[in-house]
Amino acid sequence: MKMSNNTVLITGGTSGIGYALAELFLKRGNTVLITGRTEENLAIARQSLPGVLTYRSDVGDPAAIRQLYADVAAAFPNINVLINNAGIGLKRNLNDTTVPLEDLNREIATNLTGPIQMIQQFLPLLKRQQTAAIVNVSSGLAFVPLAVKPIYCATKSAMHSYTQTLRVQLKNSSVKVIELAPPAVKTNFNKGQEELNSSSAMDVNKFAHESMRGLEKGRQEILPGLSRMARLLGRLAPQAVFMKAEAEQMVAEGERLSWSTR
Ligand SMILES: NC(=O)c1ccc[n+]([C@@H]2O[C@H](COP(=O)([O-])OP(=O)(O)OC[C@H]3O[C@@H](n4cnc5c(N)ncnc54)[C@H](OP(=O)(O)O)[C@@H]3O)[C@@H](O)[C@H]2O)c1
C-alpha cells in the first residue's frame, strides 16, 4: 500500500490504536479523518494532532453512518483508505439472564454490523479511486476466544471471516482488503477490567509502527506480536479457549451474588 498522499478515514481515532495510527499517517503526509462518539475526545485529538479532521459519529448507528458518508464524500471525494478500527469488548456472564436483550447487540453493532455497513456505504466511492484500501481491525481473539468476552470474540471471528470473503469479491477492483489483528495492546480498551491487562500487552506505538510496516509491505493479514501465535494455536488446537478458569470464577461469583440477593 502506498503510505503517503492518501485520504484516510479511521473510525475510533480518538484513543489507543486508532489515535496512534492517525498520528503516523499524518506524519507521512496523508489527510487523516477520525471519528468517535464523544465530542470532548474529538476536541482533544484536534489539539494534539494538528491537521486531523474529526467527525462525531457512532459506528453502531446506521443513520450516523449515512450522515458521515454524506459529510465525508462532499468534503473529501478522493477518500481512498477506510480503517474500521472502532471497537468495544465487554466481559459477560452468559448465565446472567437479567441482561436486557438490546444490550447484547452493543458489541455486535460496534464491532461487526457497523464495519460491514461502513464498507457497504463507502465502497462505491472507494472503488472510484485509482488505489484504495479497506483495513479491518479484528483481533488475535478472532482465532482463539477468550472465555470472559464471548460476544466480543464472536464479532472478531466473524469479522475475520467477512474480511476473507470481501477480499475475494473485491479481487478485480482497485480496493485492497487488509486485516489487522492486534494482540493485547496497552490502551483504554480494558479500562475498568484491569485484570484483563496482561503484562505482555504491547506498547501502542510499537504496535502502530509494526502495523504501518505491514501495510507498507503490502501484507493482506497483519498479525503483530502474539496474534500470530493465537492463529497458529487456533489451527493446531481448535478447542483452545483462553481464560477458562477466570470465566468459571466469574460465573460462580455471579451465582453467589444472585443467591445472596434472593
Ligand atoms: N487494545 C487491545 O488489547 C486490542 C486487542 C485486540 C483488538 N483490539 C481492537 O482494536 C480496536 C481499537 O481498540 P483500542 O485498544 O484502540 O481501544 P480504545 O483505546 O478503547 O479506543 C477505541 C476508540 O473507538 C471509539 N469508539 C468506541 N465505540 C465507538 C462507536 N460505537 N463509534 C465510533 N467510535 C467508537 C472510541 O471513542 P469514543 O468512546 O469516544 O467513541 C475510541 O476512539 C478495536 O476494534 C479493538 O477490538 C484491541
mmCIF file of C-alpha atoms and ligand atoms in Angstrom:
data_model
loop_
_atom_site.group_PDB
_atom_site.id
_atom_site.type_symbol
_atom_site.label_atom_id
_atom_site.label_comp_id
_atom_site.label_asym_id
_atom_site.label_seq_id
_atom_site.Cartn_x
_atom_site.Cartn_y
_atom_site.Cartn_z
ATOM 1 C CA MET A 1 0.000 0.000 0.000
ATOM 2 C CA LYS A 2 1.292 3.476 -0.728
ATOM 3 C CA MET A 3 1.869 5.271 2.557
ATOM 4 C CA SER A 4 1.530 8.946 1.643
ATOM 5 C CA ASN A 5 -0.899 11.203 -0.213
ATOM 6 C CA ASN A 6 -3.876 9.146 0.868
ATOM 7 C CA THR A 7 -7.099 10.382 2.405
ATOM 8 C CA VAL A 8 -7.591 8.052 5.354
ATOM 9 C CA LEU A 9 -10.754 7.671 7.431
ATOM 10 C CA ILE A 10 -10.194 5.937 10.778
ATOM 11 C CA THR A 11 -13.196 5.032 12.939
ATOM 12 C CA GLY A 12 -12.489 5.340 16.662
ATOM 13 C CA GLY A 13 -9.441 7.547 16.204
ATOM 14 C CA THR A 14 -9.566 9.451 19.486
ATOM 15 C CA SER A 15 -7.610 6.951 21.548
ATOM 16 C CA GLY A 16 -5.481 3.825 21.524
ATOM 17 C CA ILE A 17 -4.735 2.108 18.241
ATOM 18 C CA GLY A 18 -6.805 4.458 16.061
ATOM 19 C CA TYR A 19 -5.106 7.508 17.534
ATOM 20 C CA ALA A 20 -1.613 6.034 17.145
ATOM 21 C CA LEU A 21 -2.307 5.131 13.509
ATOM 22 C CA ALA A 22 -3.757 8.604 12.855
ATOM 23 C CA GLU A 23 -0.571 10.169 14.192
ATOM 24 C CA LEU A 24 1.667 8.045 11.937
ATOM 25 C CA PHE A 25 -0.476 8.594 8.836
ATOM 26 C CA LEU A 26 -0.377 12.355 9.463
ATOM 27 C CA LYS A 27 3.419 12.262 9.825
ATOM 28 C CA ARG A 28 3.678 10.506 6.490
ATOM 29 C CA GLY A 29 1.810 13.187 4.570
ATOM 30 C CA ASN A 30 -1.734 11.895 4.461
ATOM 31 C CA THR A 31 -5.041 13.651 5.022
ATOM 32 C CA VAL A 32 -6.477 11.978 8.123
ATOM 33 C CA LEU A 33 -10.116 11.929 9.233
ATOM 34 C CA ILE A 34 -11.064 10.319 12.523
ATOM 35 C CA THR A 35 -14.376 9.503 14.172
ATOM 36 C CA GLY A 36 -15.575 8.865 17.695
ATOM 37 C CA ARG A 37 -18.737 9.212 19.752
ATOM 38 C CA THR A 38 -17.502 11.823 22.189
ATOM 39 C CA GLU A 39 -17.080 15.468 21.142
ATOM 40 C CA GLU A 40 -14.772 16.129 24.091
ATOM 41 C CA ASN A 41 -12.343 13.406 22.951
ATOM 42 C CA LEU A 42 -12.523 14.628 19.352
ATOM 43 C CA ALA A 43 -11.642 18.154 20.536
ATOM 44 C CA ILE A 44 -8.638 16.795 22.467
ATOM 45 C CA ALA A 45 -7.492 14.929 19.341
ATOM 46 C CA ARG A 46 -7.774 18.107 17.245
ATOM 47 C CA GLN A 47 -5.468 19.846 19.723
ATOM 48 C CA SER A 48 -2.884 17.104 19.979
ATOM 49 C CA LEU A 49 -2.887 16.012 16.318
ATOM 50 C CA PRO A 50 -2.605 19.232 14.284
ATOM 51 C CA GLY A 51 -4.241 18.800 10.911
ATOM 52 C CA VAL A 52 -6.526 15.929 11.864
ATOM 53 C CA LEU A 53 -10.180 16.277 10.837
ATOM 54 C CA THR A 54 -12.821 14.956 13.193
ATOM 55 C CA TYR A 55 -16.382 13.701 12.847
ATOM 56 C CA ARG A 56 -18.669 12.752 15.693
ATOM 57 C CA SER A 57 -20.214 9.507 14.564
ATOM 58 C CA ASP A 58 -21.350 6.287 16.213
ATOM 59 C CA VAL A 59 -20.452 3.322 14.026
ATOM 60 C CA GLY A 60 -23.239 1.336 15.677
ATOM 61 C CA ASP A 61 -25.891 3.659 14.258
ATOM 62 C CA PRO A 62 -26.766 3.284 10.533
ATOM 63 C CA ALA A 63 -28.224 6.817 10.385
ATOM 64 C CA ALA A 64 -24.904 8.184 11.686
ATOM 65 C CA ILE A 65 -23.030 6.177 9.042
ATOM 66 C CA ARG A 66 -25.216 7.663 6.294
ATOM 67 C CA GLN A 67 -24.601 11.176 7.668
ATOM 68 C CA LEU A 68 -20.848 10.542 7.972
ATOM 69 C CA TYR A 69 -20.757 9.377 4.372
ATOM 70 C CA ALA A 70 -22.657 12.459 3.167
ATOM 71 C CA ASP A 71 -20.256 14.777 5.030
ATOM 72 C CA VAL A 72 -17.043 12.969 4.064
ATOM 73 C CA ALA A 73 -17.967 12.351 0.417
ATOM 74 C CA ALA A 74 -18.858 16.025 -0.041
ATOM 75 C CA ALA A 75 -15.650 17.339 1.516
ATOM 76 C CA PHE A 76 -13.222 14.536 0.510
ATOM 77 C CA PRO A 77 -14.447 12.813 -2.650
ATOM 78 C CA ASN A 78 -10.929 11.377 -3.034
ATOM 79 C CA ILE A 79 -11.067 9.331 0.196
ATOM 80 C CA ASN A 80 -9.211 6.103 -0.553
ATOM 81 C CA VAL A 81 -8.453 4.353 2.762
ATOM 82 C CA LEU A 82 -11.067 3.202 5.279
ATOM 83 C CA ILE A 83 -9.791 1.802 8.577
ATOM 84 C CA ASN A 84 -12.564 0.090 10.530
ATOM 85 C CA ASN A 85 -10.992 0.351 13.957
ATOM 86 C CA ALA A 86 -13.666 1.412 16.491
ATOM 87 C CA GLY A 87 -14.455 -1.455 18.823
ATOM 88 C CA ILE A 88 -15.621 -2.393 22.300
ATOM 89 C CA GLY A 89 -15.177 -5.628 24.230
ATOM 90 C CA LEU A 90 -17.180 -6.426 27.336
ATOM 91 C CA LYS A 91 -16.783 -9.106 29.979
ATOM 92 C CA ARG A 92 -20.018 -11.054 30.105
ATOM 93 C CA ASN A 93 -21.526 -13.805 32.196
ATOM 94 C CA LEU A 94 -23.842 -15.565 29.759
ATOM 95 C CA ASN A 95 -25.690 -17.168 32.688
ATOM 96 C CA ASP A 96 -26.917 -13.740 33.741
ATOM 97 C CA THR A 97 -30.392 -13.694 32.236
ATOM 98 C CA THR A 98 -31.198 -10.252 33.668
ATOM 99 C CA VAL A 99 -29.230 -8.541 30.885
ATOM 100 C CA PRO A 100 -31.673 -6.763 28.521
ATOM 101 C CA LEU A 101 -31.752 -8.301 25.040
ATOM 102 C CA GLU A 102 -30.904 -4.927 23.464
ATOM 103 C CA ASP A 103 -27.657 -4.753 25.450
ATOM 104 C CA LEU A 104 -26.448 -7.969 23.811
ATOM 105 C CA ASN A 105 -26.334 -6.124 20.491
ATOM 106 C CA ARG A 106 -23.934 -3.385 21.564
ATOM 107 C CA GLU A 107 -20.704 -5.149 20.666
ATOM 108 C CA ILE A 108 -22.219 -6.698 17.556
ATOM 109 C CA ALA A 109 -23.318 -3.277 16.280
ATOM 110 C CA THR A 110 -19.963 -1.632 17.010
ATOM 111 C CA ASN A 111 -17.586 -4.420 16.011
ATOM 112 C CA LEU A 112 -19.412 -6.264 13.250
ATOM 113 C CA THR A 113 -22.533 -4.771 11.677
ATOM 114 C CA GLY A 114 -21.078 -1.253 11.963
ATOM 115 C CA PRO A 115 -17.914 -2.009 9.965
ATOM 116 C CA ILE A 116 -19.951 -4.037 7.438
ATOM 117 C CA GLN A 117 -22.324 -1.088 6.989
ATOM 118 C CA MET A 118 -19.392 1.347 6.718
ATOM 119 C CA ILE A 119 -17.939 -0.769 3.924
ATOM 120 C CA GLN A 120 -21.280 -1.063 2.143
ATOM 121 C CA GLN A 121 -21.718 2.715 2.357
ATOM 122 C CA PHE A 122 -18.197 3.769 1.321
ATOM 123 C CA LEU A 123 -17.397 1.025 -1.197
ATOM 124 C CA PRO A 124 -18.697 2.728 -4.372
ATOM 125 C CA LEU A 125 -16.598 5.808 -3.594
ATOM 126 C CA LEU A 126 -13.526 3.738 -2.712
ATOM 127 C CA LYS A 127 -13.864 1.811 -5.968
ATOM 128 C CA ARG A 128 -13.701 5.041 -7.931
ATOM 129 C CA GLN A 129 -10.166 5.742 -6.675
ATOM 130 C CA GLN A 130 -7.127 4.522 -8.538
ATOM 131 C CA THR A 131 -5.764 2.794 -5.447
ATOM 132 C CA ALA A 132 -7.764 2.176 -2.322
ATOM 133 C CA ALA A 133 -7.742 0.010 0.789
ATOM 134 C CA ILE A 134 -10.074 -1.225 3.481
ATOM 135 C CA VAL A 135 -8.316 -2.164 6.721
ATOM 136 C CA ASN A 136 -10.433 -4.158 9.152
ATOM 137 C CA VAL A 137 -9.102 -4.251 12.707
ATOM 138 C CA SER A 138 -10.004 -7.662 14.124
ATOM 139 C CA SER A 139 -8.087 -9.303 16.991
ATOM 140 C CA GLY A 140 -5.866 -12.240 17.897
ATOM 141 C CA LEU A 141 -9.018 -13.368 19.713
ATOM 142 C CA ALA A 142 -10.613 -13.943 16.305
ATOM 143 C CA PHE A 143 -8.601 -17.191 16.247
ATOM 144 C CA VAL A 144 -8.849 -18.364 19.884
ATOM 145 C CA PRO A 145 -11.696 -16.976 22.019
ATOM 146 C CA LEU A 146 -11.378 -15.522 25.493
ATOM 147 C CA ALA A 147 -13.979 -17.183 27.747
ATOM 148 C CA VAL A 148 -14.823 -13.964 29.619
ATOM 149 C CA LYS A 149 -15.597 -11.959 26.442
ATOM 150 C CA PRO A 150 -17.867 -14.270 24.449
ATOM 151 C CA ILE A 151 -19.732 -11.787 22.255
ATOM 152 C CA TYR A 152 -16.633 -9.711 21.555
ATOM 153 C CA CYS A 153 -14.693 -12.766 20.340
ATOM 154 C CA ALA A 154 -17.621 -13.906 18.203
ATOM 155 C CA THR A 155 -17.705 -10.492 16.493
ATOM 156 C CA LYS A 156 -13.971 -10.567 15.782
ATOM 157 C CA SER A 157 -14.103 -14.116 14.450
ATOM 158 C CA ALA A 158 -16.976 -13.087 12.189
ATOM 159 C CA MET A 159 -15.035 -10.005 11.082
ATOM 160 C CA HIS A 160 -12.109 -12.250 10.139
ATOM 161 C CA SER A 161 -14.405 -14.431 8.036
ATOM 162 C CA TYR A 162 -16.153 -11.439 6.423
ATOM 163 C CA THR A 163 -12.783 -9.887 5.557
ATOM 164 C CA GLN A 164 -11.679 -13.066 3.795
ATOM 165 C CA THR A 165 -14.752 -13.120 1.571
ATOM 166 C CA LEU A 166 -14.660 -9.374 0.952
ATOM 167 C CA ARG A 167 -11.101 -9.824 -0.325
ATOM 168 C CA VAL A 168 -12.253 -12.458 -2.792
ATOM 169 C CA GLN A 169 -15.162 -10.363 -4.032
ATOM 170 C CA LEU A 170 -13.028 -7.231 -4.498
ATOM 171 C CA LYS A 171 -10.209 -9.092 -6.205
ATOM 172 C CA ASN A 172 -10.768 -7.379 -9.531
ATOM 173 C CA SER A 173 -11.255 -3.913 -8.089
ATOM 174 C CA SER A 174 -8.810 -1.191 -7.083
ATOM 175 C CA VAL A 175 -9.611 -1.844 -3.406
ATOM 176 C CA LYS A 176 -7.159 -3.912 -1.358
ATOM 177 C CA VAL A 177 -8.606 -5.656 1.696
ATOM 178 C CA ILE A 178 -6.366 -5.933 4.730
ATOM 179 C CA GLU A 179 -6.944 -7.498 8.134
ATOM 180 C CA LEU A 180 -5.049 -6.051 11.080
ATOM 181 C CA ALA A 181 -5.340 -8.364 14.100
ATOM 182 C CA PRO A 182 -3.902 -6.782 17.263
ATOM 183 C CA PRO A 183 -2.658 -8.866 20.175
ATOM 184 C CA ALA A 184 -3.243 -7.386 23.663
ATOM 185 C CA VAL A 185 -2.189 -3.733 23.318
ATOM 186 C CA LYS A 186 -1.918 -1.191 26.157
ATOM 187 C CA THR A 187 -4.848 1.194 25.516
ATOM 188 C CA ASN A 188 -8.092 2.222 27.231
ATOM 189 C CA PHE A 189 -9.701 -0.863 25.762
ATOM 190 C CA ASN A 190 -9.716 -2.823 29.020
ATOM 191 C CA LYS A 191 -10.434 0.217 31.207
ATOM 192 C CA GLY A 192 -12.370 -0.903 34.251
ATOM 193 C CA GLN A 193 -11.356 -4.515 33.551
ATOM 194 C CA GLU A 194 -7.782 -4.191 34.811
ATOM 195 C CA GLU A 195 -7.499 -7.925 35.494
ATOM 196 C CA LEU A 196 -7.507 -8.365 31.707
ATOM 197 C CA ASN A 197 -4.494 -6.094 31.161
ATOM 198 C CA SER A 198 -1.784 -8.683 30.654
ATOM 199 C CA SER A 199 1.799 -7.737 31.380
ATOM 200 C CA SER A 200 2.723 -8.971 27.898
ATOM 201 C CA ALA A 201 0.448 -6.350 26.288
ATOM 202 C CA MET A 202 2.225 -4.475 23.506
ATOM 203 C CA ASP A 203 3.024 -0.768 23.636
ATOM 204 C CA VAL A 204 0.517 1.004 21.395
ATOM 205 C CA ASN A 205 3.119 3.000 19.460
ATOM 206 C CA LYS A 206 5.206 -0.118 18.815
ATOM 207 C CA PHE A 207 2.043 -1.815 17.590
ATOM 208 C CA ALA A 208 1.205 1.117 15.295
ATOM 209 C CA HIS A 209 4.735 1.150 13.804
ATOM 210 C CA GLU A 210 4.568 -2.607 13.128
ATOM 211 C CA SER A 211 1.161 -2.169 11.535
ATOM 212 C CA MET A 212 2.483 0.586 9.244
ATOM 213 C CA ARG A 213 5.368 -1.680 8.222
ATOM 214 C CA GLY A 214 2.885 -4.445 7.382
ATOM 215 C CA LEU A 215 0.777 -2.047 5.319
ATOM 216 C CA GLU A 216 3.836 -0.739 3.510
ATOM 217 C CA LYS A 217 4.934 -4.276 2.641
ATOM 218 C CA GLY A 218 1.527 -4.995 1.137
ATOM 219 C CA ARG A 219 0.587 -7.713 3.654
ATOM 220 C CA GLN A 220 -3.069 -8.694 3.462
ATOM 221 C CA GLU A 221 -3.031 -10.053 7.020
ATOM 222 C CA ILE A 222 -1.011 -8.242 9.650
ATOM 223 C CA LEU A 223 -0.601 -10.230 12.870
ATOM 224 C CA PRO A 224 1.767 -8.401 15.238
ATOM 225 C CA GLY A 225 3.189 -9.992 18.384
ATOM 226 C CA LEU A 226 1.166 -12.802 19.958
ATOM 227 C CA SER A 227 -1.592 -12.661 17.325
ATOM 228 C CA ARG A 228 0.488 -14.880 15.060
ATOM 229 C CA MET A 229 0.746 -17.435 17.888
ATOM 230 C CA ALA A 230 -3.002 -17.206 18.511
ATOM 231 C CA ARG A 231 -3.725 -18.030 14.887
ATOM 232 C CA LEU A 232 -1.361 -20.993 14.967
ATOM 233 C CA LEU A 233 -2.920 -22.219 18.220
ATOM 234 C CA GLY A 234 -6.407 -21.881 16.728
ATOM 235 C CA ARG A 235 -5.331 -24.151 13.893
ATOM 236 C CA LEU A 236 -3.410 -26.713 15.964
ATOM 237 C CA ALA A 237 -5.895 -26.843 18.848
ATOM 238 C CA PRO A 238 -9.322 -25.761 17.566
ATOM 239 C CA GLN A 239 -10.878 -26.349 21.018
ATOM 240 C CA ALA A 240 -8.496 -23.918 22.709
ATOM 241 C CA VAL A 241 -10.134 -21.168 24.802
ATOM 242 C CA PHE A 242 -8.189 -18.562 26.814
ATOM 243 C CA MET A 243 -9.015 -17.715 30.447
ATOM 244 C CA LYS A 244 -11.366 -20.630 31.118
ATOM 245 C CA ALA A 245 -10.682 -20.558 34.868
ATOM 246 C CA GLU A 246 -11.458 -16.828 35.093
ATOM 247 C CA ALA A 247 -14.763 -17.357 33.269
ATOM 248 C CA GLU A 248 -15.702 -20.212 35.616
ATOM 249 C CA GLN A 249 -14.877 -17.983 38.562
ATOM 250 C CA MET A 250 -16.969 -15.134 37.096
ATOM 251 C CA VAL A 251 -19.952 -17.485 36.699
ATOM 252 C CA ALA A 252 -19.551 -18.869 40.242
ATOM 253 C CA GLU A 253 -19.275 -15.340 41.625
ATOM 254 C CA GLY A 254 -22.416 -14.307 39.690
ATOM 255 C CA GLU A 255 -24.314 -17.279 41.132
ATOM 256 C CA ARG A 256 -23.167 -16.468 44.648
ATOM 257 C CA LEU A 257 -24.302 -12.843 44.231
ATOM 258 C CA SER A 258 -27.673 -13.788 42.775
ATOM 259 C CA TRP A 259 -28.250 -16.274 45.659
ATOM 260 C CA SER A 260 -27.298 -13.656 48.220
ATOM 261 C CA THR A 261 -29.852 -11.166 46.831
ATOM 262 C CA ARG A 262 -32.753 -13.640 46.769
HETATM 263 N N1 LIG B 1 -6.246 -2.932 22.909
HETATM 264 C C1 LIG B 1 -6.271 -4.238 22.722
HETATM 265 O O1 LIG B 1 -5.751 -5.021 23.555
HETATM 266 C C2 LIG B 1 -6.908 -4.816 21.479
HETATM 267 C C3 LIG B 1 -6.652 -6.160 21.166
HETATM 268 C C4 LIG B 1 -7.231 -6.707 20.026
HETATM 269 C C5 LIG B 1 -8.042 -5.930 19.213
HETATM 270 N N2 LIG B 1 -8.272 -4.636 19.541
HETATM 271 C C6 LIG B 1 -9.158 -3.867 18.656
HETATM 272 O O2 LIG B 1 -8.543 -2.656 18.271
HETATM 273 C C7 LIG B 1 -9.536 -1.663 18.043
HETATM 274 C C8 LIG B 1 -9.165 -0.399 18.776
HETATM 275 O O3 LIG B 1 -9.088 -0.685 20.149
HETATM 276 P P1 LIG B 1 -8.258 0.211 21.184
HETATM 277 O O4 LIG B 1 -7.493 -0.704 22.038
HETATM 278 O O5 LIG B 1 -7.563 1.303 20.491
HETATM 279 O O6 LIG B 1 -9.482 0.775 22.062
HETATM 280 P P2 LIG B 1 -9.702 2.192 22.755
HETATM 281 O O7 LIG B 1 -8.428 2.785 23.225
HETATM 282 O O8 LIG B 1 -10.799 1.937 23.736
HETATM 283 O O9 LIG B 1 -10.259 3.106 21.564
HETATM 284 C C9 LIG B 1 -11.492 2.861 20.967
HETATM 285 C C10 LIG B 1 -11.851 4.011 20.057
HETATM 286 O O10 LIG B 1 -13.092 3.686 19.414
HETATM 287 C C11 LIG B 1 -14.034 4.732 19.671
HETATM 288 N N3 LIG B 1 -15.351 4.103 19.697
HETATM 289 C C12 LIG B 1 -15.844 3.182 20.540
HETATM 290 N N4 LIG B 1 -17.089 2.850 20.204
HETATM 291 C C13 LIG B 1 -17.401 3.564 19.095
HETATM 292 C C14 LIG B 1 -18.537 3.669 18.273
HETATM 293 N N5 LIG B 1 -19.650 2.960 18.516
HETATM 294 N N6 LIG B 1 -18.490 4.506 17.210
HETATM 295 C C15 LIG B 1 -17.379 5.238 16.948
HETATM 296 N N7 LIG B 1 -16.266 5.189 17.691
HETATM 297 C C16 LIG B 1 -16.288 4.372 18.762
HETATM 298 C C17 LIG B 1 -13.591 5.356 20.988
HETATM 299 O O11 LIG B 1 -14.027 6.692 21.151
HETATM 300 P P3 LIG B 1 -15.425 7.052 21.872
HETATM 301 O O12 LIG B 1 -15.526 6.152 23.055
HETATM 302 O O13 LIG B 1 -15.306 8.494 22.220
HETATM 303 O O14 LIG B 1 -16.467 6.786 20.862
HETATM 304 C C18 LIG B 1 -12.074 5.327 20.788
HETATM 305 O O15 LIG B 1 -11.673 6.383 19.940
HETATM 306 C C19 LIG B 1 -10.873 -2.283 18.466
HETATM 307 O O16 LIG B 1 -11.552 -2.753 17.338
HETATM 308 C C20 LIG B 1 -10.452 -3.448 19.331
HETATM 309 O O17 LIG B 1 -11.386 -4.502 19.321
HETATM 310 C C21 LIG B 1 -7.729 -4.057 20.657
#
